Coordinates of C-alpha atoms and ligand atoms in Angstrom, one line a residue:
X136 CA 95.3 165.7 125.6
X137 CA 96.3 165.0 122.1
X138 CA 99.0 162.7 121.1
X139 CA 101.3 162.3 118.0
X140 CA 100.6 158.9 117.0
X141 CA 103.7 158.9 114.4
X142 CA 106.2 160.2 116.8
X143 CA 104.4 157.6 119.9
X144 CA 104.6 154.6 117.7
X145 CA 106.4 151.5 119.4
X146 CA 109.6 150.2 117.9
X147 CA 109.8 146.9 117.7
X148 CA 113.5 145.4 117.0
X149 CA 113.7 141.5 116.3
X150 CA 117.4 141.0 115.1
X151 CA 118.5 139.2 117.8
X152 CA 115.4 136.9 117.5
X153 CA 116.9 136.3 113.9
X154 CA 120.2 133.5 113.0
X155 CA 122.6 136.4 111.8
X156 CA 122.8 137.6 115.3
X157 CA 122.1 134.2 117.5
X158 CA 122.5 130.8 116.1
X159 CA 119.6 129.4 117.2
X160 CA 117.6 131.9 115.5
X161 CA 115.4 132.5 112.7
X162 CA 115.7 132.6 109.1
X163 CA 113.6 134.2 106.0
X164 CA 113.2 130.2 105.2
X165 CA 111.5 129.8 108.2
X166 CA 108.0 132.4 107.4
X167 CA 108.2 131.3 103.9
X168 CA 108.1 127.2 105.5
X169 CA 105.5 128.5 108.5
X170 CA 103.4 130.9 105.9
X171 CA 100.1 129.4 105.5
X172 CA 100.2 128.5 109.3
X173 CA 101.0 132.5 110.2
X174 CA 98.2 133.2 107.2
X175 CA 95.4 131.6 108.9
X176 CA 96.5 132.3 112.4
X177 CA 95.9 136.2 111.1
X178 CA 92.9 134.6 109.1
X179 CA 91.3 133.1 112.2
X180 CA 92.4 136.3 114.8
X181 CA 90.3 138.8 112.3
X182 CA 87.3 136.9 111.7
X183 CA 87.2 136.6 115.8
X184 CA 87.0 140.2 116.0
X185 CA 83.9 140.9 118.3
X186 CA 83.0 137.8 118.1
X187 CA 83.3 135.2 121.1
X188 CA 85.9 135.7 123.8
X189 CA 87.4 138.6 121.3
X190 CA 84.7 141.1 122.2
X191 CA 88.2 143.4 123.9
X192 CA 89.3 143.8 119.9
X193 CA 86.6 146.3 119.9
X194 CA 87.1 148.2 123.5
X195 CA 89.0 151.0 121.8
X196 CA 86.2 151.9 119.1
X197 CA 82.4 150.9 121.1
X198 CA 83.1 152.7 124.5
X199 CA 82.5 156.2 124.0
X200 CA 79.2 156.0 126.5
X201 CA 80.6 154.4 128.7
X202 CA 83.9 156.3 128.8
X203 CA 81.9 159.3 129.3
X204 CA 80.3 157.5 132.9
X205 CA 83.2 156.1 134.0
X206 CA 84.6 159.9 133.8
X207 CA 82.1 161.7 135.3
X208 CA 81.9 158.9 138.1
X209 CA 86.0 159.2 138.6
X210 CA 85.3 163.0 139.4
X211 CA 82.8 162.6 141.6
X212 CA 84.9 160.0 143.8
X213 CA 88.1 162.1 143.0
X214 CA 86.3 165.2 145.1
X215 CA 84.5 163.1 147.8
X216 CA 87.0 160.1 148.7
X217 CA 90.5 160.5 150.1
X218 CA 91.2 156.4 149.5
X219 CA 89.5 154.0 146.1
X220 CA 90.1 150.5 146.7
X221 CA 90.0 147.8 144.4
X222 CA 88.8 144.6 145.8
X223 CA 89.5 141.8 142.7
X224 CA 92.2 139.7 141.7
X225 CA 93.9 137.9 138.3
X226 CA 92.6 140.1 135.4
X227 CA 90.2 142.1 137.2
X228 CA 93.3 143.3 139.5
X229 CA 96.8 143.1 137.7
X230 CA 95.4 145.8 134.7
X231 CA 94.8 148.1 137.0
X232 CA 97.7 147.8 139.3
X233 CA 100.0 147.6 135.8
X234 CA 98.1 151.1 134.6
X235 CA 98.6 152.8 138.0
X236 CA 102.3 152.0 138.0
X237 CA 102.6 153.0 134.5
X238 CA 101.3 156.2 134.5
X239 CA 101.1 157.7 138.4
X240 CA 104.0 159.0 140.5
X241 CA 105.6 156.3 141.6
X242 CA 104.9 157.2 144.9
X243 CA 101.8 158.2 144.5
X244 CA 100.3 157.2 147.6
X245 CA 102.9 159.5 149.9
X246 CA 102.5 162.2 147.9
X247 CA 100.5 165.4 149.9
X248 CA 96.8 165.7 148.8
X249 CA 97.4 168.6 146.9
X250 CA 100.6 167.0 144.4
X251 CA 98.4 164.3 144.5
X252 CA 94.9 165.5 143.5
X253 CA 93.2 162.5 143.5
X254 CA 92.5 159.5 146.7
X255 CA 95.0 157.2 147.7
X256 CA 94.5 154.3 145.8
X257 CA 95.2 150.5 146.8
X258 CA 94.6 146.6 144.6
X259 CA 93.5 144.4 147.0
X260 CA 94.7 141.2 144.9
X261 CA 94.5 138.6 147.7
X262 CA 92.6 137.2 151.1
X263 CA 96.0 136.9 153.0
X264 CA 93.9 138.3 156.4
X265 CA 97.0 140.0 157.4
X266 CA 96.7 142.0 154.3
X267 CA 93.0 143.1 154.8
X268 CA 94.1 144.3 158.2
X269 CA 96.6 146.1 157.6
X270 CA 94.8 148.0 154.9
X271 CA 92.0 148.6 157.8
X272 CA 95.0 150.7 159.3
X273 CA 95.1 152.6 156.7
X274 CA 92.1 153.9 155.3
X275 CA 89.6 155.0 156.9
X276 CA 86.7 153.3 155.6
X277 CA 84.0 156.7 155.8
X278 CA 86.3 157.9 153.2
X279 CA 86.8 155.4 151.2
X280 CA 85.1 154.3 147.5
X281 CA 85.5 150.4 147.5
X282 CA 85.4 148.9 143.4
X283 CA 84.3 145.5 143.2
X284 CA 85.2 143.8 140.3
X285 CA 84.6 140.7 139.4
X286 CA 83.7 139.4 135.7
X287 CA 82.3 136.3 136.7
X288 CA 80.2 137.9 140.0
X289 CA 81.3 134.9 142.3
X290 CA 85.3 134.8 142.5
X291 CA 85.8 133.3 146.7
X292 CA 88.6 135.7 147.0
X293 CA 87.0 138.7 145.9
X294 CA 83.1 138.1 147.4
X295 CA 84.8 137.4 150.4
X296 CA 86.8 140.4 150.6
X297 CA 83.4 142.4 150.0
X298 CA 81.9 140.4 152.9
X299 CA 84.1 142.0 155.2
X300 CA 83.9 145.8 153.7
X301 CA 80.0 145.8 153.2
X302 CA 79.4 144.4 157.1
X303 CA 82.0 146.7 157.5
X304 CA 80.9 149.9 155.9
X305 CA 76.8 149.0 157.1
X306 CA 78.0 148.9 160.8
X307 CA 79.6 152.2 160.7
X308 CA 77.6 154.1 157.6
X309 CA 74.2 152.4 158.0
X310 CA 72.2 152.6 154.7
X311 CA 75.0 155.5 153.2
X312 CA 77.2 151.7 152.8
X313 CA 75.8 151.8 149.6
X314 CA 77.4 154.9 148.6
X315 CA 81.0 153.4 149.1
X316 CA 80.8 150.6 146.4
X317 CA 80.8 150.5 142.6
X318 CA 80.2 147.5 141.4
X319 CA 82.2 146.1 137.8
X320 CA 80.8 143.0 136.9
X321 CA 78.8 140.8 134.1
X322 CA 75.2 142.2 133.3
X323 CA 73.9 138.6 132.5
X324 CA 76.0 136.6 135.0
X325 CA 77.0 136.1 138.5
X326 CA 76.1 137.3 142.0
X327 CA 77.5 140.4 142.2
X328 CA 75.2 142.0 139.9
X329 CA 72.0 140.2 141.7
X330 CA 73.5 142.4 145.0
X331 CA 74.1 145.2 143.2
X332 CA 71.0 145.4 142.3
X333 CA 69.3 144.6 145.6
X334 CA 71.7 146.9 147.2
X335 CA 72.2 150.0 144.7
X336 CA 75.1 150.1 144.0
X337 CA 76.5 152.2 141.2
X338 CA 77.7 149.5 138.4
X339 CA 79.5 149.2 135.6
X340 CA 79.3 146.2 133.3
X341 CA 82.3 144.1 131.9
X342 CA 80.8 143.2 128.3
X343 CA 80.4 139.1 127.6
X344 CA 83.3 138.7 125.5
X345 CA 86.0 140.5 127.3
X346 CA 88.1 138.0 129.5
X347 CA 89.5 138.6 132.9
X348 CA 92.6 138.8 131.5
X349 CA 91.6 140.5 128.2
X350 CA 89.7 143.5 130.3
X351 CA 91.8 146.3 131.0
X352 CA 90.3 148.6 128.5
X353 CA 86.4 148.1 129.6
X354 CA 85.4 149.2 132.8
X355 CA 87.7 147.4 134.5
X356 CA 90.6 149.0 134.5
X357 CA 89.0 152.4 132.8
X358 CA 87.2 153.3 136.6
X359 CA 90.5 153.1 138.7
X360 CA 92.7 154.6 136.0
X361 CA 90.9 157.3 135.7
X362 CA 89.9 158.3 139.3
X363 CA 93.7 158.1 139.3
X364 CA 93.9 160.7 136.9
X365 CA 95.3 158.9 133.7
X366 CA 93.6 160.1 130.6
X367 CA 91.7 156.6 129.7
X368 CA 90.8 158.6 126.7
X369 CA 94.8 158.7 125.5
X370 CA 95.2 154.8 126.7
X371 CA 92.2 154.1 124.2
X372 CA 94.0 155.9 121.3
X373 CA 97.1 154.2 122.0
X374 CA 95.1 150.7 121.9
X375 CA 93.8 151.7 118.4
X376 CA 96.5 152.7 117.0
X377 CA 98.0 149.7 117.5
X378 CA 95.4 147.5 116.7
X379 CA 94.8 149.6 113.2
X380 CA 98.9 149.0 112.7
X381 CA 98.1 144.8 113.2
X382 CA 95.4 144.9 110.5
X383 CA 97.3 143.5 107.8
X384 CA 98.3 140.3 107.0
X385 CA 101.8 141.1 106.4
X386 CA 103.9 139.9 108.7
X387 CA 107.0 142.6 108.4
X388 CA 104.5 145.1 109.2
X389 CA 102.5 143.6 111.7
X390 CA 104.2 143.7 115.1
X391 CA 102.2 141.6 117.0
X392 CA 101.7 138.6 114.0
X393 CA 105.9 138.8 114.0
X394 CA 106.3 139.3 117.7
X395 CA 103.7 135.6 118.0
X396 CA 105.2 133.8 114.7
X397 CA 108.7 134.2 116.7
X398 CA 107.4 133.3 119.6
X399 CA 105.8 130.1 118.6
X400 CA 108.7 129.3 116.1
X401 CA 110.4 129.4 119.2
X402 CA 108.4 127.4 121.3
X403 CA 108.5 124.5 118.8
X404 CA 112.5 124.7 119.1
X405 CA 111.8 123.8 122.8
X406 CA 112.3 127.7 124.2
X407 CA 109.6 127.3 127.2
X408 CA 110.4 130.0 129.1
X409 CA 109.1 133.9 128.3
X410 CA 110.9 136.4 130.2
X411 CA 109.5 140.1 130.2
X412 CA 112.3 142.9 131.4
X413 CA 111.0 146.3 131.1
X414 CA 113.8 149.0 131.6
X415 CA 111.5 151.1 133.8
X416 CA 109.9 151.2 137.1
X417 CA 106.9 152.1 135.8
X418 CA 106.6 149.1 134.3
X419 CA 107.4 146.7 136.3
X420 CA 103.3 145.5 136.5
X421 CA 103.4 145.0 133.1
X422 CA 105.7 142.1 133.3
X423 CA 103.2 140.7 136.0
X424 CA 99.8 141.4 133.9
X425 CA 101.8 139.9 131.0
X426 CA 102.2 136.3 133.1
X427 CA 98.9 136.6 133.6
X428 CA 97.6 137.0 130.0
X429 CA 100.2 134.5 128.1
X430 CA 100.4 132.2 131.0
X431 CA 96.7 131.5 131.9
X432 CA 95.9 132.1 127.5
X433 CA 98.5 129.9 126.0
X434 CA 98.9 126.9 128.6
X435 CA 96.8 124.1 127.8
X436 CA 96.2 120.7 127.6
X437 CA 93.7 120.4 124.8
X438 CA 93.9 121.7 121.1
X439 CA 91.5 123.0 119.7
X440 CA 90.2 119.9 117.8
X441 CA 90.6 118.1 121.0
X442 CA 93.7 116.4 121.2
X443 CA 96.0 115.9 124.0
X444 CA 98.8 118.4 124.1
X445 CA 100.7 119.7 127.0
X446 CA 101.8 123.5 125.5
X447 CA 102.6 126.6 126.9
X448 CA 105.5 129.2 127.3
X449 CA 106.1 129.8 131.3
X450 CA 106.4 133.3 132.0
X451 CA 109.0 135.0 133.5
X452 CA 108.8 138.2 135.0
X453 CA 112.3 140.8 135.3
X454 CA 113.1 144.0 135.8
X455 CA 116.0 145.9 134.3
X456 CA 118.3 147.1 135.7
X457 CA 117.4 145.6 139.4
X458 CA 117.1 142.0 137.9
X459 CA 121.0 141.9 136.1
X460 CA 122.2 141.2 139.5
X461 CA 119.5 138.4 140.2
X462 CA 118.6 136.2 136.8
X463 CA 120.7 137.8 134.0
X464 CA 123.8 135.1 135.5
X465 CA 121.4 132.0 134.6
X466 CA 119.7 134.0 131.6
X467 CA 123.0 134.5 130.3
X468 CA 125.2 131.3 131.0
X469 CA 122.0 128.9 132.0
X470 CA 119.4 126.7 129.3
X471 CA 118.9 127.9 126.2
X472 CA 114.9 127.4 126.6
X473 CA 114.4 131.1 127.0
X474 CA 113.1 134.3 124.8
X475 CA 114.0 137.5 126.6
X476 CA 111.6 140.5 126.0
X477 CA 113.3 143.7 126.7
X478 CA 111.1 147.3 127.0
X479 CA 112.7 150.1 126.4
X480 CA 111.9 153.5 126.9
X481 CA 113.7 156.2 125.2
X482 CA 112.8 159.2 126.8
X483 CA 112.6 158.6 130.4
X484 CA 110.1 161.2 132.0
X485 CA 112.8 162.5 134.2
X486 CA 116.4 163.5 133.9
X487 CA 119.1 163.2 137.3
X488 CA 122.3 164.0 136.5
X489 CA 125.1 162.3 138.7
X490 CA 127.1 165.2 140.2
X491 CA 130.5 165.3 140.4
X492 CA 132.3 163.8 143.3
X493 CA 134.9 161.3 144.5
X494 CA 137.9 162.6 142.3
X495 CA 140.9 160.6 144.0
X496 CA 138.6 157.0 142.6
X497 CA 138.9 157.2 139.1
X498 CA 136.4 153.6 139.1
X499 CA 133.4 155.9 140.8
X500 CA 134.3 159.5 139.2
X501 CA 133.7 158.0 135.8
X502 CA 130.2 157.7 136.5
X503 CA 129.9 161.8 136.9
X504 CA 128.6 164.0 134.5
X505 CA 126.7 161.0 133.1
X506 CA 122.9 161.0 133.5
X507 CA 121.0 158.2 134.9
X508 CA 119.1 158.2 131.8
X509 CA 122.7 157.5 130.2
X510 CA 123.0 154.7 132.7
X511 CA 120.4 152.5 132.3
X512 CA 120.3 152.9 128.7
X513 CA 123.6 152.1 128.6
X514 CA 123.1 148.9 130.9
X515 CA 120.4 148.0 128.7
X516 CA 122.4 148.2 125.3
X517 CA 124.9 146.6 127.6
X518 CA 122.8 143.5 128.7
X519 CA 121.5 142.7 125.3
X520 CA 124.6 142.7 124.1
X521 CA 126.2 139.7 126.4
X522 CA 122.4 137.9 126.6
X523 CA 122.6 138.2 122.4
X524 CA 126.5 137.0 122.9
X525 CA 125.6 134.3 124.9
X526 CA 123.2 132.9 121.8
X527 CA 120.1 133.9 124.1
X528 CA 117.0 134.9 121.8
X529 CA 115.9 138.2 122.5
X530 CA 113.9 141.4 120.9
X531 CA 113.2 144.6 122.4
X532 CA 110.3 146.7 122.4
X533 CA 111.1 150.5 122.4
X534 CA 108.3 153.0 123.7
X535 CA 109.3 156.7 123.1
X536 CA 108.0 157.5 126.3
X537 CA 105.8 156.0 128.7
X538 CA 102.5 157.9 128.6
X539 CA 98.8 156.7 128.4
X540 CA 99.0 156.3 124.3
X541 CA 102.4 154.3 124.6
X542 CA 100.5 152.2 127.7
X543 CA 97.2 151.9 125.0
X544 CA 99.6 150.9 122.4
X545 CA 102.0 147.8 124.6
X546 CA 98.9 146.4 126.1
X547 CA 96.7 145.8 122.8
X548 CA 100.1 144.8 121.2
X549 CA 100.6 141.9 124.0
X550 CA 96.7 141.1 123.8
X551 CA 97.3 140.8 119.7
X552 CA 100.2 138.9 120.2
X553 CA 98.8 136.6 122.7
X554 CA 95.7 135.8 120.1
X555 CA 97.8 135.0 117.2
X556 CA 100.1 132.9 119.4
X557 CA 97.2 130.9 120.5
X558 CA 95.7 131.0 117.3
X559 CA 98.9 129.5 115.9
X560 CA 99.3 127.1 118.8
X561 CA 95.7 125.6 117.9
X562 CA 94.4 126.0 121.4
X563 CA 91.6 127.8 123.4
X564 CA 93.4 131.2 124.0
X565 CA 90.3 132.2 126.0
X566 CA 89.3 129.8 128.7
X567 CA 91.2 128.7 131.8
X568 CA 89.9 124.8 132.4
X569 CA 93.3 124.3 134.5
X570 CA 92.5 126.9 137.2
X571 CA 88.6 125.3 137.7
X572 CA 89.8 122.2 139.6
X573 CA 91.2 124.3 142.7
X574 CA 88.3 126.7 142.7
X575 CA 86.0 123.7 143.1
X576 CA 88.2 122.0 145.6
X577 CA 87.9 125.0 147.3
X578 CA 84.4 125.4 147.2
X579 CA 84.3 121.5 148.9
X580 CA 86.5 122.6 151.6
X581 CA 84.6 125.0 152.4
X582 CA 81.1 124.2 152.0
X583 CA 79.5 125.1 149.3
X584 CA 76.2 123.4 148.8
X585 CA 76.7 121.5 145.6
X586 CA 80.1 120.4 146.3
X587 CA 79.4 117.1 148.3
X588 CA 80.7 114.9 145.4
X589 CA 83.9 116.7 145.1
X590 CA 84.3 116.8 149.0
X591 CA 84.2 113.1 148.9
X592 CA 86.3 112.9 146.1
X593 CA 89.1 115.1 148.2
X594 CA 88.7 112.6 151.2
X595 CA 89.7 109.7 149.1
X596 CA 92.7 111.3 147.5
X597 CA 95.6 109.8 148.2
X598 CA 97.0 110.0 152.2
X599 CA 100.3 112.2 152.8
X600 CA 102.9 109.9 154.0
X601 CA 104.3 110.8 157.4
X602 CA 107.3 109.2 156.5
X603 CA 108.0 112.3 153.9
X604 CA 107.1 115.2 156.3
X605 CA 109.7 116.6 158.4
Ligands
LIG231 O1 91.5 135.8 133.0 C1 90.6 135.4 133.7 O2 89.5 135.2 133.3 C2 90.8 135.1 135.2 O3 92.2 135.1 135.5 C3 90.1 136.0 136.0 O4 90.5 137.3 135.8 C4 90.2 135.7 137.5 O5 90.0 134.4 137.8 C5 89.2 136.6 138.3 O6 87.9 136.3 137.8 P1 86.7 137.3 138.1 O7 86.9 138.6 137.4 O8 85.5 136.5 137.5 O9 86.6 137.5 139.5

């Protein structure tokens, strides 16, 4: 498919993140007084590039191999499986679920085989055991491909979940098991590639210095996107586009560098809260891989030079225009510690017109002969008006349409954005330290040998009071 990269490029609008329109806002003074902080934060992101934890800056240019695997491989599963199951969860789930929502029917899985031409396809993003059963319901294992991916090779959730499905699949398929699992994990690390190897399975590799979080362009979201039938090809595009438009230094032309600088400016003025509203159901898992990405990248205890800080932006996730009649009240009349990201899409991929009807009630017959295109664009223009009003920072990103280069384009732009933000927060954007002391507790709970220390160390933590438990 080809794409018009001038007419796809994403609009970003920051006015409202600006004084003239909100009081609290920004002012030219402001990047001239933060310059040589926004400078190196650009400095520091570019000489990162492939290097480290940045190894994702390069998923759009080094992949073409591997693209051409992961295509052949989604064919082969598109003509021989009715269901594709991903068992993972955090980054090596909420990419895929986010592309899948972005680009497929959206409801994909109810569609007849034919509309659909491609298996039902589920995320597995959690060991609730009521969950696991009722997708055993559902799919019928025989007919099933199961993709288990897991960067580190050794997540509980997600080994555990292909501890059921491999004593699953070998009790009913014997040695064809093997034939139901593809395997994305680390080549040099972890367990899962020891059994893919002892078992066969076909496996793709999640390269060193792409992050859970940072991985939806590699294999691991590539594989389900495309057995899906999204052109991975046109997400990639998208992706370096954008990246090629946040080369330069210059932060009026740079979307993410502007998009972090605000964000951090902000931050600093005590605005601790990140809410992400898309205008679209189809990207409604964006919002959730977005928590993900700045939540897990940019809270943190340590700077980089290793002094105590406490930092961090909490994400919010929203959806316009279901959410106006759930947080815009509080986002609108409630603390001013928020910035509001709205999405936009200008062309929505379908058109309903609201038929006439209901004459004699002037206050529902208004609506007809509208569109519901006109609506919710008009609710949007609407809402960021009052939230703007209010004095609430906001800035809205406009995607002409929602397709695989606008989908390429938003997530390297929030990747960007995240780097330079964390880059001008002087922290670790790439580790997660915070989540590594409930994993471990974990582990002692459940008995994993080289855990006594900590298991002692959970029996002498403090007592729960009965006195406090009703
Ligand atoms: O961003 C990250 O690295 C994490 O959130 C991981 O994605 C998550 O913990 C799952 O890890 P893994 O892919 O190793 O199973």
């Amino acid at each position: 498919m080809r794409y018009n990269k001038k007419e796809l490029k994403l609009k970003l609008d920051f006015n409202n993140m600006m004084s003239k329109s909100v009081a609290d806002g920004f002012t030219e003074r402001d990047f001239a007084r933060n310059a040589a902080a926004i400078a190196q934060a650009h400095a520091d992101v570019t000489a990162g590039r492939g290097n480290g934890m940045m190894g994702w800056t390069q998923l759009p240019y080094n992949q073409d191999e591997v693209v051409a695997d992961i295509l052949a491989t989604a064919n082969a599963v598109r003509k021989n499986f009715e269901y594709f199951v991903v068992l993972g969860i955090g980054g090596s789930a909420l990419g895929p679920i986010a592309a899948f929502q972005a680009i497929c029917h959206l409801h994909y899985n109810d569609l007849p085989k034919r509309k659909r031409k491609g298996p039902k396809f589920y995320v597995e993003d959690n060991v609730d055991p009521e969950r696991m059963v009722a997708l055993l319901d559902v799919i019928d294992p025989a007919k099933t491909m199961f993709n288990v991916i897991t960067k580190s090779g050794s997540t509980s959730e997600t080994m555990t979940q292909y501890l059921i499905i491999h004593d699953l699949l070998t009790k009913t398929l014997g040695d064809k098991a093997k034939d139901h699992i593809i395997a994305t994990t680390s080549r040099s690390t972890g367990n899962l590639i020891k059994i893919a190897g002892k078992e066969g399975y076909k496996t793709f590799y999640i390269p060193d210095g792409v992050g859970g979080r940072f991985s939806e362009l590699c294999p691991v979201g590539l594989l389900p996107a495309a057995v899906c039938g999204i052109d991975i090809k046109g997400m990639l595009l998208g992706a370096r586009a954008m990246d090629e438009q946040c080369a330069t230094s210059s932060i009026k032309k740079n979307p993410a560098l502007m998009a972090a600088t605000l964000q951090w400016m902000a931050m600093r003025k005590g605005k601790n809260v990140s809410v992400m509203m898309p205008y679209a159901d189809g990207l409604k898992y964006i919002a959730d891989w977005y928590c993900q990405l700045w939540g897990e990248s940019l809270g943190k205890n340590k700077t980089l030079d290793g002094k105590d800080c406490n930092v961090g932006q909490t994400p919010v996730k929203a959806l316009g225009v279901t959410d106006q009649h759930s947080q815009v009240q509080l986002y609108a009349e409630g603390p001013f510690d928020k910035v509001i990201t709205f999405i936009a899409v200008d062309n929505y991929r379908e058109t309903v017109e609201i038929p006439q009807g209901c004459e004699e009630f002037p206050n529902v017959n208004f609506l007809c002969g509208h569109t519901m295109n006109e609506l919710i664009q008009a609710e949007r223009t609407a809402t960021e008006y009052a939230i703007t009003k209010a004095g609430k920072l906001n800035h809205t990103i406009t995607l002409p349409v929602l397709n695989e280069f606008t989908l390429g384009e938003l997530l390297m732009f929030f990747m960007l954005k995240t780097a330079y933000t964390g880059a001008l927060m002087g922290i670790d954007t790439f580790n997660q330290p915070g989540v590594e002391e409930g994993k471990n507790a974990t582990y002692a709970l459940l008995g994993r040998p080289g855990y006594d220390e900590k298991r002692a160390e959970l029996a002498n933590a403090p007592q729960k009071a009965l006195k406090y438990t009703i």
